[in-house]
Coordinates of C-alpha atoms and ligand atoms in Angstrom, one line a residue:
M1 CA -65.3 1.2 -123.9
N2 CA -61.5 1.6 -124.0
N3 CA -59.3 0.0 -121.5
L4 CA -57.2 3.0 -120.5
M5 CA -57.3 4.9 -117.3
A6 CA -59.1 8.1 -116.9
E7 CA -57.5 11.1 -117.3
A8 CA -58.1 13.7 -114.7
M9 CA -56.9 17.2 -113.5
R10 CA -57.2 19.1 -110.2
W11 CA -59.4 21.9 -109.8
F12 CA -59.5 24.1 -106.5
G13 CA -63.0 25.5 -107.1
P14 CA -64.5 28.5 -108.3
G15 CA -61.4 30.6 -107.1
D16 CA -58.9 28.8 -108.9
S17 CA -57.0 30.6 -111.8
V18 CA -57.7 27.6 -114.0
S19 CA -61.0 27.4 -115.1
L20 CA -62.9 24.2 -115.9
G21 CA -63.4 25.2 -119.6
E22 CA -59.7 25.1 -119.7
I23 CA -59.5 21.8 -118.1
R24 CA -61.8 20.5 -120.5
Q25 CA -59.5 21.6 -123.4
T26 CA -56.5 19.7 -121.9
G27 CA -58.7 16.5 -122.8
A28 CA -59.1 15.2 -119.1
T29 CA -62.6 14.0 -118.4
V30 CA -62.4 13.7 -114.6
V31 CA -61.9 16.4 -112.1
Y32 CA -60.3 15.9 -108.5
S33 CA -61.8 18.6 -106.3
A34 CA -62.7 19.3 -102.7
L35 CA -64.8 22.0 -100.8
H36 CA -61.5 23.8 -99.4
D37 CA -63.8 26.4 -97.7
V38 CA -65.2 23.8 -95.1
P39 CA -62.9 23.8 -92.0
A40 CA -61.4 20.3 -91.2
G41 CA -63.4 18.6 -89.0
E42 CA -66.8 20.1 -90.0
A43 CA -69.6 18.1 -92.1
W44 CA -69.5 18.9 -95.8
P45 CA -73.1 20.4 -96.6
A46 CA -75.0 18.4 -98.9
A47 CA -76.2 21.3 -100.9
A48 CA -72.3 22.5 -101.4
I49 CA -71.6 19.1 -102.5
R50 CA -74.4 19.2 -105.1
A51 CA -73.6 22.4 -106.3
R52 CA -69.9 21.6 -106.9
Q53 CA -71.1 18.6 -108.7
D54 CA -73.3 20.5 -111.0
T55 CA -70.7 23.1 -111.8
V56 CA -68.4 20.5 -112.8
A57 CA -70.8 18.9 -114.9
A58 CA -71.8 21.9 -116.6
A59 CA -68.4 22.0 -117.8
G60 CA -68.4 18.6 -119.5
L61 CA -66.5 17.1 -116.7
S62 CA -67.1 14.9 -113.9
W63 CA -66.0 15.0 -110.2
D64 CA -65.1 11.5 -109.7
V65 CA -62.5 11.8 -106.7
V66 CA -62.6 14.3 -103.8
E67 CA -59.1 15.4 -103.1
S68 CA -59.2 15.5 -99.9
V69 CA -61.6 15.5 -97.1
P70 CA -59.1 16.7 -94.7
V71 CA -58.4 14.8 -91.3
S72 CA -58.7 17.2 -88.4
E73 CA -55.7 17.7 -86.0
A74 CA -58.1 16.6 -83.3
I75 CA -58.4 13.3 -84.9
K76 CA -54.6 13.0 -85.8
T77 CA -53.9 13.7 -82.2
G78 CA -56.8 11.8 -80.7
T79 CA -57.7 14.8 -78.5
G80 CA -60.4 17.5 -78.2
E81 CA -63.3 17.3 -80.5
C82 CA -61.9 14.0 -82.1
A83 CA -65.4 12.4 -81.4
R84 CA -67.3 14.8 -82.9
H85 CA -65.0 15.6 -85.9
L86 CA -65.3 11.7 -86.7
E87 CA -69.1 11.8 -86.7
N88 CA -69.0 14.7 -89.1
Y89 CA -66.4 12.7 -91.5
R90 CA -68.9 9.8 -91.6
T91 CA -71.8 12.4 -92.4
T92 CA -69.4 13.9 -95.2
L93 CA -68.9 10.2 -96.5
A94 CA -72.4 9.3 -96.4
R95 CA -73.3 12.7 -98.3
L96 CA -70.7 12.3 -101.0
G97 CA -71.7 8.5 -101.5
A98 CA -75.3 9.6 -101.7
A99 CA -74.1 12.3 -104.5
G100 CA -72.4 9.2 -106.4
I101 CA -68.7 10.0 -105.6
R102 CA -66.9 6.8 -105.0
V103 CA -63.3 7.9 -104.3
V104 CA -62.2 10.2 -101.3
V105 CA -58.4 11.0 -100.8
Y106 CA -57.2 11.8 -97.5
N107 CA -53.6 12.2 -95.8
F108 CA -52.5 11.5 -92.2
M109 CA -49.6 14.0 -92.3
P110 CA -49.5 15.9 -88.9
V111 CA -49.7 19.6 -89.0
L112 CA -48.4 20.1 -92.3
D113 CA -49.3 18.7 -95.7
W114 CA -46.5 18.8 -98.3
V115 CA -43.2 20.8 -97.8
R116 CA -40.6 22.4 -100.3
T117 CA -38.2 25.0 -99.6
D118 CA -38.2 26.8 -103.0
L119 CA -41.1 27.3 -105.3
A120 CA -39.5 28.6 -108.5
Y121 CA -36.4 26.7 -108.8
L122 CA -35.2 27.8 -112.2
L123 CA -34.2 24.7 -114.9
P124 CA -31.9 25.4 -117.2
D125 CA -34.5 25.8 -120.2
G126 CA -36.3 28.4 -118.0
R127 CA -39.1 26.3 -116.4
E128 CA -39.6 26.8 -112.9
A129 CA -40.0 23.7 -110.5
L130 CA -40.7 23.0 -106.7
R131 CA -37.5 22.0 -104.7
Y132 CA -36.8 21.0 -101.3
E133 CA -33.0 21.4 -99.9
P134 CA -32.2 20.0 -96.7
W135 CA -30.0 23.0 -95.5
R136 CA -32.7 25.4 -95.9
F137 CA -35.4 23.6 -94.0
A138 CA -32.7 23.1 -91.2
A139 CA -32.0 26.6 -91.2
F140 CA -35.6 27.7 -90.4
D141 CA -35.8 24.8 -88.0
V142 CA -32.7 25.6 -86.1
H143 CA -32.3 29.2 -86.4
A144 CA -35.8 30.5 -87.1
L145 CA -38.1 28.1 -85.2
R146 CA -35.6 27.4 -82.6
R147 CA -37.5 24.1 -82.0
T148 CA -36.0 22.3 -79.2
G149 CA -34.0 19.3 -80.1
A150 CA -34.0 20.4 -83.8
E151 CA -30.1 20.0 -84.0
R152 CA -30.6 16.3 -83.2
D153 CA -32.6 15.6 -86.2
W154 CA -29.8 17.0 -88.8
S155 CA -26.7 15.7 -89.7
P156 CA -23.4 17.8 -88.7
Q157 CA -23.0 18.5 -92.3
V158 CA -26.5 20.1 -92.9
L159 CA -26.3 21.9 -89.5
E160 CA -22.9 23.4 -90.7
Q161 CA -24.3 24.4 -94.1
A162 CA -27.7 25.8 -92.4
A163 CA -25.4 28.0 -90.0
C164 CA -23.3 29.3 -92.7
G165 CA -26.3 29.8 -95.1
W166 CA -28.3 31.4 -92.3
R167 CA -25.4 33.9 -91.7
E168 CA -24.6 34.9 -95.3
L169 CA -28.6 35.5 -95.6
G170 CA -28.5 38.6 -93.1
A171 CA -31.3 39.8 -91.5
V172 CA -33.3 40.6 -94.4
G173 CA -32.7 37.2 -96.3
Q174 CA -33.4 35.5 -92.8
E175 CA -36.8 37.0 -92.5
A176 CA -37.7 36.2 -96.3
L177 CA -36.6 32.8 -95.8
T178 CA -38.7 32.4 -92.7
R179 CA -41.6 34.0 -94.1
Q180 CA -41.4 32.1 -97.3
T181 CA -40.9 28.7 -95.3
L182 CA -44.1 29.4 -93.2
D183 CA -46.2 30.6 -96.5
L184 CA -44.9 27.4 -98.2
F185 CA -46.8 25.1 -96.2
P186 CA -49.5 24.8 -98.8
G187 CA -51.6 22.5 -97.1
V188 CA -52.0 24.8 -94.2
R189 CA -52.9 28.4 -94.4
L190 CA -50.9 31.4 -95.3
G191 CA -50.0 34.0 -92.7
L192 CA -49.0 31.3 -90.2
S193 CA -46.7 32.9 -87.3
L194 CA -43.6 31.0 -85.6
D195 CA -45.7 30.8 -82.7
D196 CA -48.7 29.5 -84.5
L197 CA -46.4 26.8 -85.7
R198 CA -45.0 26.2 -82.4
A199 CA -48.3 25.7 -80.7
M200 CA -49.2 23.3 -83.4
L201 CA -46.2 21.3 -83.0
A202 CA -46.7 21.1 -79.2
R203 CA -50.0 19.3 -79.9
H204 CA -48.0 16.6 -81.1
A205 CA -45.3 16.3 -78.5
E206 CA -47.0 13.4 -76.7
V207 CA -48.2 11.7 -79.9
G208 CA -44.9 9.9 -81.6
P209 CA -45.0 7.5 -84.4
E210 CA -46.8 4.6 -82.5
G211 CA -49.3 7.2 -81.2
L212 CA -50.2 8.5 -84.5
R213 CA -50.3 4.8 -86.1
R214 CA -53.0 4.2 -83.4
H215 CA -54.8 7.2 -84.4
L216 CA -54.7 6.3 -87.9
A217 CA -56.1 2.9 -87.0
A218 CA -58.9 4.5 -84.9
F219 CA -59.7 6.7 -87.8
L220 CA -60.3 3.8 -90.0
E221 CA -62.2 1.7 -87.5
A222 CA -64.4 5.0 -87.0
V223 CA -65.2 5.7 -90.6
L224 CA -64.6 2.6 -92.8
P225 CA -68.1 1.2 -92.0
A226 CA -69.7 4.6 -93.1
A227 CA -67.4 4.5 -96.4
E228 CA -68.6 1.2 -97.1
A229 CA -72.3 1.8 -96.6
A230 CA -72.2 5.0 -98.9
G231 CA -70.1 3.0 -101.4
V232 CA -67.0 5.2 -100.9
R233 CA -63.5 4.0 -101.4
L234 CA -61.0 5.9 -99.0
A235 CA -57.4 6.4 -100.7
I236 CA -54.6 7.6 -98.2
H237 CA -52.1 9.9 -99.9
P238 CA -48.4 9.2 -98.9
D239 CA -46.4 11.7 -97.0
D240 CA -44.6 14.3 -99.0
P241 CA -41.5 14.3 -98.5
P242 CA -41.7 10.8 -97.4
F243 CA -39.6 11.3 -94.0
P244 CA -40.1 13.0 -90.6
I245 CA -39.9 16.8 -90.5
L246 CA -40.0 19.3 -87.6
G247 CA -39.9 16.3 -85.4
L248 CA -43.3 15.3 -86.6
P249 CA -43.7 11.6 -87.1
R250 CA -44.5 10.4 -90.8
I251 CA -46.1 7.0 -91.0
V252 CA -47.1 6.8 -94.6
S253 CA -43.6 7.0 -96.2
T254 CA -42.6 3.5 -97.3
A255 CA -43.9 0.4 -99.1
A256 CA -44.0 -1.2 -95.8
D257 CA -46.1 1.7 -94.2
L258 CA -48.5 1.2 -97.0
E259 CA -48.7 -2.4 -96.8
S260 CA -49.3 -2.4 -93.0
I261 CA -52.2 0.4 -93.5
V262 CA -54.1 -1.8 -95.8
G263 CA -53.4 -4.6 -93.6
L264 CA -55.3 -2.9 -90.9
A265 CA -58.8 -3.7 -92.5
A266 CA -59.4 -6.0 -95.3
S267 CA -62.0 -3.7 -96.5
P268 CA -61.5 -2.4 -100.1
A269 CA -62.6 0.9 -98.6
N270 CA -59.3 0.9 -97.0
G271 CA -57.3 2.1 -99.9
V272 CA -54.4 4.1 -101.3
C273 CA -53.9 7.2 -103.5
F274 CA -50.7 6.1 -105.6
C275 CA -48.5 9.2 -105.4
T276 CA -45.3 8.5 -107.5
G277 CA -43.8 11.7 -106.6
S278 CA -43.9 11.5 -102.9
L279 CA -43.0 7.6 -102.9
G280 CA -40.3 8.4 -105.5
V281 CA -38.2 10.4 -103.3
R282 CA -37.0 7.4 -101.5
P283 CA -34.6 5.4 -104.1
E284 CA -35.4 2.2 -102.3
T285 CA -39.0 2.2 -103.1
D286 CA -40.0 -0.3 -106.1
L287 CA -42.8 1.7 -107.5
P288 CA -44.2 -1.0 -110.0
G289 CA -43.8 -3.6 -107.5
L290 CA -45.8 -1.7 -105.1
V291 CA -48.6 -1.2 -107.6
R292 CA -48.6 -5.0 -108.0
Q293 CA -48.5 -5.3 -104.4
L294 CA -51.2 -2.8 -103.3
G295 CA -53.3 -4.0 -106.5
P296 CA -56.9 -3.7 -105.8
R297 CA -56.5 -1.2 -103.0
I298 CA -55.3 1.6 -105.5
H299 CA -58.1 3.8 -106.0
A300 CA -56.4 7.0 -107.4
A301 CA -53.1 7.7 -108.9
H302 CA -50.9 11.1 -108.8
L303 CA -48.2 10.7 -111.6
R304 CA -45.1 12.7 -111.5
S305 CA -41.4 12.4 -111.1
V306 CA -38.6 14.0 -109.0
T307 CA -34.7 14.5 -109.5
R308 CA -33.1 13.4 -106.5
E309 CA -29.9 15.6 -105.9
L310 CA -27.0 14.9 -103.7
G311 CA -27.5 15.3 -99.9
G312 CA -31.0 14.5 -99.6
A313 CA -32.3 17.5 -102.0
F314 CA -34.7 16.8 -104.5
H315 CA -36.7 19.0 -107.2
E316 CA -39.7 18.1 -109.3
S317 CA -38.8 17.0 -112.7
G318 CA -40.9 16.9 -116.1
H319 CA -43.5 13.8 -115.8
L320 CA -41.3 11.7 -118.3
E321 CA -37.7 13.1 -116.8
G322 CA -36.1 12.5 -113.7
D323 CA -35.3 9.7 -111.4
V324 CA -38.9 8.2 -111.3
D325 CA -39.5 5.9 -114.4
L326 CA -43.1 6.3 -115.0
A327 CA -43.5 3.9 -117.7
P328 CA -43.3 0.7 -115.9
V329 CA -45.8 2.3 -113.2
V330 CA -48.5 3.2 -115.7
A331 CA -47.8 -0.5 -117.3
A332 CA -48.4 -2.0 -113.9
L333 CA -51.6 0.2 -113.2
L334 CA -52.8 -0.8 -116.8
K335 CA -52.7 -4.5 -115.6
E336 CA -54.2 -4.1 -112.4
Q337 CA -57.2 -2.5 -114.5
A338 CA -57.2 -5.2 -116.7
R339 CA -57.2 -7.8 -113.8
R340 CA -60.0 -5.9 -112.2
R341 CA -62.2 -6.2 -115.3
T342 CA -61.7 -9.9 -115.6
E343 CA -62.9 -10.2 -112.2
G344 CA -66.1 -8.1 -113.1
R345 CA -65.3 -5.4 -110.7
P346 CA -67.6 -2.7 -111.9
D347 CA -65.2 0.1 -110.6
W348 CA -62.3 -1.4 -112.6
R349 CA -61.3 1.9 -114.1
I350 CA -58.6 4.1 -112.2
S351 CA -58.2 7.7 -112.6
F352 CA -55.0 9.4 -112.7
R353 CA -53.9 13.1 -112.9
P354 CA -50.5 14.7 -113.8
D355 CA -49.4 15.7 -110.4
H356 CA -48.1 19.4 -110.2
G357 CA -46.4 20.7 -113.2
H358 CA -43.8 23.3 -114.2
R359 CA -44.5 26.8 -114.6
M360 CA -43.5 27.3 -118.2
L361 CA -44.4 29.2 -121.3
D362 CA -47.9 31.1 -121.1
D363 CA -47.8 30.1 -117.2
F364 CA -45.7 33.0 -116.7
R365 CA -48.1 35.5 -118.1
R366 CA -51.2 33.9 -116.2
P367 CA -52.2 34.6 -112.5
A368 CA -50.0 32.5 -109.9
P369 CA -51.5 29.2 -109.6
A370 CA -54.2 28.5 -106.8
C371 CA -51.6 26.4 -105.2
P372 CA -48.0 26.1 -105.9
G373 CA -47.3 23.3 -108.5
Y374 CA -50.6 23.8 -110.2
P375 CA -50.2 25.9 -113.3
L376 CA -52.1 25.1 -116.4
I377 CA -49.5 24.8 -119.1
G378 CA -46.8 22.7 -117.1
R379 CA -49.7 20.4 -116.0
L380 CA -51.0 20.2 -119.6
R381 CA -47.8 19.1 -120.7
G382 CA -47.6 16.3 -118.1
L383 CA -50.8 15.3 -119.0
A384 CA -50.2 15.0 -122.6
E385 CA -47.0 13.1 -122.0
L386 CA -48.8 10.7 -119.7
R387 CA -51.4 10.2 -122.4
G388 CA -49.0 9.1 -124.8
L389 CA -47.3 7.0 -122.6
Q390 CA -50.5 5.2 -121.5
R391 CA -51.8 4.8 -125.0
G392 CA -48.7 3.4 -126.3
L393 CA -48.3 1.0 -123.6
A394 CA -51.7 0.1 -124.0
H395 CA -51.3 -0.6 -127.7
A396 CA -48.2 -2.6 -127.0
A397 CA -49.9 -4.7 -124.5
A398 CA -52.9 -5.5 -126.9
G399 CA -50.2 -6.8 -129.3
Ligands
DNO401 C1 -50.1 18.4 -103.2 C2 -51.0 17.0 -103.1 C3 -51.4 17.0 -101.7 C4 -52.5 16.2 -101.4 C5 -53.0 15.9 -100.1 C6 -53.9 14.8 -100.0 O1 -50.1 18.5 -104.4 O2 -50.7 15.9 -103.8 O3 -51.8 18.1 -101.0 O4 -53.7 16.5 -102.0 O5 -52.0 15.5 -99.2 O6 -54.7 14.8 -98.8

């Protein structure tokens, strides 16, 4: 048995424009997948879990990581059907555990999952990347959504840029920016209206960062015993981007946030999905140091890099390009695996997936990816680069 991390790819299910057969040819052995059709808050049917597992296995792959079992807004706000949703979450964990799935990713980002302002930012060599530019998001926030208090959340400079940019767009451009931003909340659903979004934000008005922290602690207290009983390890995904947006609190953005979350319960089931692209937007976050600190609590890894631009903008760079140096991160993950092995931990192996990828080459001739950032060829390039990096590092470490 080799001492390498398992190589994984995300698969969005039968509707994904990338097939399992294609994933197999990338050399990945593990798939991260989820039952996206089940609404947040409902229990996943055991038969559907089995069926997904069989489909993945029939392609010669293994569904080792669930990404994600979403945490409902009721749980995040501690309101409405919170108790019923927690019960369903426990049921889902029990069923996943019974099916032999050991890692479940989740996030605690209120309302929206990850956010970008441009899905097709053209790089000089013709690849397309995802990008976030503060002024565009501010223009949406202040001029389209007209959120109360939005002006307080942006610097005078960004507000000015947003006002000019918004004016220059004209009516047609403004409508396009609004529609695109609403459709760009990939974690939510397409076709959201400004009023839908306002209603979703209103539910969080009373929560605030302290309230959200309390709800996360209550969530963990409610589901960890079920996760332990099922042999499932939970892995929280960091906020993307790692700062508050639309006045919503973000509580999983920094190294200190993650340390305090793993400190909430000593259980190994209370773990982390180490996403270098999300965490790497903050230049002060010492990623290899954080791998060492979180050590045994890292249950899955998303590997990607970003280029930080002036004024808080960033775009996703090639996996081995940009401002996030993945070499020391991969070295630290390999060391953590080795430590687990000497400890005799049966679950010592960590899996990683190339997180996102550029649209490039044949991606432009293929149907649009199931989710922005998930084209086949860009991710294949990322996986291949990371494979080489990991093997080179493992070889060097072995002397
Ligand atoms: C984006 C992903 C996120 C992630 C969830 C985990 O590409 O990394 O959507 O799956 O936040 O719950």
